[in-house]
Amino acid sequence: MRILADASMPLVEKLASLCQAAGYAVEFDTFQGRQPNAAQLAVAEVLLIRSITRVDQTLLDQAPQLRWLGTATIGTEHVDTDAVQARGICFHSTPGVNAQAVGDYVASAIAALTEHLGHLPSRSGRKMAAIVGAGHTGRAAGSRLRAFGYHVSYYDPPIAAAFTEHPVPVHADWQRVVDADVISIHVPLIADGLYPTVGLFDETTLLSLADDTILINASRGPVVSEAGLRAAKAREQQLRVILDVWEHEPIIAADLLPYLTFATPHIAGHSVAGKVGGTLQLFQLFTQWAGWTVAFPDLAQLLGAMADLPKPPVIHAERAPSAVELASWVLSIYDIRADDERLRQAPATASEFDALRRHYPARAELSTLQLQPAAWQLEGNWPQRLRLLKGS
Ligand SMILES: NC(=O)C1=CN([C@@H]2O[C@H](COP(=O)(O)OP(=O)(O)OC[C@H]3O[C@@H](n4cnc5c(N)ncnc54)[C@H](O)[C@@H]3O)[C@@H](O)[C@H]2O)C=CC1
Ligand SMILES: O=C(O)C(=O)[C@H](O)COP(=O)(O)O
């Protein structure tokens, strides 16, 4: 089987070699950058991609042998699924695979603001947070915000309309979203239908937000209108906007940088566990489809064998933390400010954007937080808050 994979998928070569070691005939090749070249596509039977590779009719026409396509991402809008289906190609994404990392991103943004202000940010004093999209990443973000002490509501009209059981209560009250102190966006990119998300936060909505509202977008760029943000900037509206994703990626809205509280190059999901988990899931799905029996290590074993994974320090705290102390624990594991700094210092070009992502430093997850045992951890709501912070 000829497997072609994005070269920046961690451990992809190792997992391909495990297939070979199990006795299966695998010819393995990788591609650099956004699109594979025509010679590679001409022979590929299996294609493993990330969010930057566009799979459309043009690519499919170049890949006549393609039978299995996998993207190590949650989002799938870069794949023309109708065209893929029409060709009879089996397609898989990796739902939820980097959701914990996205939750950590939101936690780090709040932690950095808490440290800056000296208290948990809440313009209304009511500590209201609205998650937009109650799926994997939205719930992971909601869990961290609850750990910080926010009252979290989940806006998700598609789920609300379906009246099905869901892991968290959902609502369809938009006013509750725009009134919140923190709004964190976690929807797929949807252009049409009953619940489109493109332009969900358009100029009118953005201009209606109260000063000091925190708006975090770690979903897809076109969900928040950059023109709308420009209008808010022109009016000197005091929003605290955190953007991980951009309307015209890989081009960022460089003119907005001075207005943004934190700006990052689409790395919210880029923990090592999130990325390795994506590679592993794709190999598991592909080998299952192929009818192969390969004993892959589990995610913990794969991570344990990685030498460059940061080891978070053990935190000693004899009493329950203040919001600022809790924030410092989060920042000791993942500090969004370092990502923000790297983006601001790099030239605002497409190639630099891609390079920042390709050379992203190894990042641990909040689930690795280690506390020296102390009595307070068993008192009040701390057992729950600590679990929520770690996303468990
Ligand atoms: N910045 C990054 O690094 C990452 C970004 N993402 C993006 O985040 C998106 C969401 O990921 P998950 O939470 O894992 O997806 P999911 O599929 O688990 O959940 C998405 C939720 O959004 C809801 N939704 C759909 N349309 C909506 C609307 N108009 N208003 C409110 N809610 C709506 C759905 O009902 C669903 O519950 C992905 O599709 C991807 O585009 C995902 C991972 C990493
Ligand atoms: O999973 C998704 O959806 C994402 O946006 C990814 O975290 C983006 O990662 P890459 O595949 O572009 O590295």
Coordinates of N, CA, C and O and ligand atoms in Angstrom, one line a residue, residues 74-75 77 96 98 102 132-138 155-159 166 186-190 195-197 200 218-220 244-245 266-269, ligand 1:
I74 N -10.0 18.0 13.6 CA -11.4 17.9 13.9 C -12.2 18.6 12.7 O -13.2 18.0 12.2
G75 N -11.8 19.7 12.3 CA -12.4 20.4 11.2 C -12.2 19.7 9.9 O -11.2 19.0 9.7
E77 N -13.5 21.2 6.7 CA -14.0 22.0 5.6 C -12.9 22.1 4.5 O -13.2 22.6 3.4
G96 N -12.7 15.3 18.0 CA -12.3 15.5 19.4 C -10.8 15.3 19.7 O -10.4 15.5 20.9
N98 N -8.0 16.9 19.4 CA -7.2 17.9 20.1 C -8.0 18.9 20.9 O -7.6 20.0 21.2
V102 N -7.4 22.6 22.9 CA -8.1 23.8 22.7 C -8.7 24.4 24.0 O -8.6 25.6 24.3
V132 N -19.9 29.0 22.6 CA -20.7 28.9 21.4 C -20.3 27.7 20.7 O -19.1 27.6 20.1
G133 N -21.2 26.7 20.7 CA -20.8 25.3 20.1 C -20.4 24.4 21.3 O -19.4 24.5 21.8
A134 N -21.4 23.5 21.6 CA -21.2 22.6 22.8 C -20.6 21.3 22.5 O -20.9 20.3 23.1
G135 N -19.7 21.2 21.5 CA -19.1 20.0 21.1 C -17.8 19.7 21.9 O -17.7 20.2 23.0
H136 N -16.9 18.9 21.3 CA -15.7 18.5 22.0 C -14.9 19.7 22.5 O -14.5 19.7 23.7
T137 N -14.6 20.6 21.6 CA -13.7 21.7 22.0 C -14.4 22.7 23.0 O -13.9 23.2 23.9
G138 N -15.7 22.9 22.7 CA -16.5 23.8 23.5 C -16.6 23.3 24.9 O -16.5 24.1 25.9
Y155 N -24.3 27.7 24.2 CA -25.2 28.1 23.1 C -25.0 27.1 22.0 O -23.9 27.1 21.4
D156 N -26.0 26.4 21.6 CA -25.8 25.4 20.6 C -27.2 25.1 20.0 O -27.9 24.1 20.3
P157 N -27.7 26.0 19.1 CA -29.1 25.8 18.6 C -29.3 24.5 17.8 O -30.4 23.9 18.0
P158 N -28.3 23.9 17.1 CA -28.6 22.6 16.4 C -28.9 21.5 17.5 O -29.8 20.7 17.3
I159 N -28.1 21.5 18.5 CA -28.3 20.5 19.6 C -29.6 20.8 20.3 O -30.4 19.9 20.6
H166 N -27.4 15.3 25.7 CA -26.1 15.9 25.5 C -25.3 16.0 26.8 O -26.0 16.1 27.8
H186 N -16.6 27.9 19.4 CA -16.1 26.5 19.1 C -17.1 25.8 18.2 O -17.6 24.7 18.4
V187 N -17.3 26.5 17.0 CA -18.2 25.9 16.0 C -17.5 25.5 14.8 O -16.4 26.0 14.5
P188 N -18.0 24.6 14.0 CA -17.4 24.2 12.7 C -17.7 25.4 11.7 O -18.6 26.2 12.0
L189 N -16.9 25.4 10.7 CA -17.2 26.4 9.6 C -18.3 25.9 8.7 O -18.2 24.9 8.0
I190 N -19.4 26.6 8.8 CA -20.6 26.2 8.0 C -21.1 27.5 7.3 O -21.4 28.5 7.9
Y195 N -28.1 26.7 10.3 CA -27.3 27.3 11.4 C -25.9 27.6 10.9 O -24.9 27.1 11.3
P196 N -25.8 28.6 9.9 CA -24.5 28.9 9.4 C -23.6 29.6 10.5 O -24.1 30.2 11.4
T197 N -22.3 29.4 10.4 CA -21.4 30.0 11.3 C -20.5 31.1 10.7 O -19.9 31.8 11.4
L200 N -20.9 34.6 12.0 CA -21.7 34.6 13.1 C -21.5 35.8 14.0 O -22.4 36.4 14.6
A218 N -11.2 30.2 18.7 CA -10.3 29.1 18.4 C -11.0 28.1 17.5 O -10.7 26.9 17.6
S219 N -11.9 28.6 16.7 CA -12.6 27.7 15.8 C -12.1 27.8 14.4 O -11.1 27.2 14.0
R220 N -12.8 28.7 13.6 CA -12.3 29.0 12.2 C -12.4 30.5 12.0 O -13.4 31.1 12.5
D244 N -7.1 32.9 17.5 CA -6.1 31.9 17.0 C -6.3 31.6 15.5 O -5.3 31.1 14.9
V245 N -7.4 32.0 15.0 CA -7.7 31.7 13.6 C -8.1 32.9 12.9 O -8.6 33.9 13.5
H266 N -3.1 29.8 14.7 CA -3.9 28.6 14.5 C -3.1 27.4 15.2 O -2.9 26.4 14.6
I267 N -2.9 27.6 16.5 CA -2.1 26.5 17.2 C -2.9 26.1 18.5 O -2.4 25.4 19.3
A268 N -4.2 26.5 18.6 CA -4.9 26.2 19.8 C -4.9 24.7 20.1 O -4.8 24.2 21.2
G269 N -5.0 23.9 19.0 CA -5.0 22.4 19.2 C -3.7 21.7 19.2 O -3.6 20.5 19.2
Ligands
LIG1 N1 -7.9 26.4 16.4 C1 -7.7 25.1 16.4 O1 -6.5 24.7 16.6 C2 -8.8 24.1 16.3 C3 -10.0 24.5 15.8 N2 -11.0 23.6 15.7 C4 -12.3 24.0 15.1 O2 -13.3 23.9 16.1 C5 -14.4 23.4 15.5 C6 -15.3 22.7 16.6 O3 -14.6 21.6 17.1 P1 -15.4 20.6 18.0 O4 -15.9 21.3 19.2 O5 -14.5 19.4 18.3 O6 -16.6 20.1 17.0 P2 -17.9 19.3 17.4 O7 -18.4 18.8 16.1 O8 -17.6 18.4 18.5 O9 -18.9 20.5 18.0 C7 -19.3 21.6 17.3 C8 -20.6 22.0 17.9 O10 -21.0 23.3 17.3 C9 -22.4 23.3 17.2 N3 -22.8 24.2 16.2 C10 -22.9 24.1 14.8 N4 -23.4 25.2 14.3 C11 -23.6 26.1 15.3 C12 -24.1 27.4 15.3 N5 -24.5 28.1 14.2 N6 -24.2 28.0 16.5 C13 -23.8 27.3 17.7 N7 -23.4 26.1 17.7 C14 -23.3 25.4 16.5 C15 -22.7 21.8 16.8 O11 -24.1 21.5 17.1 C16 -21.7 21.1 17.7 O12 -22.3 20.7 18.9 C17 -13.9 22.4 14.4 O13 -14.9 22.2 13.4 C18 -12.7 23.1 13.9 O14 -13.1 23.9 12.8 C19 -10.9 22.3 16.2 C20 -9.7 21.9 16.8 C21 -8.6 22.8 16.8

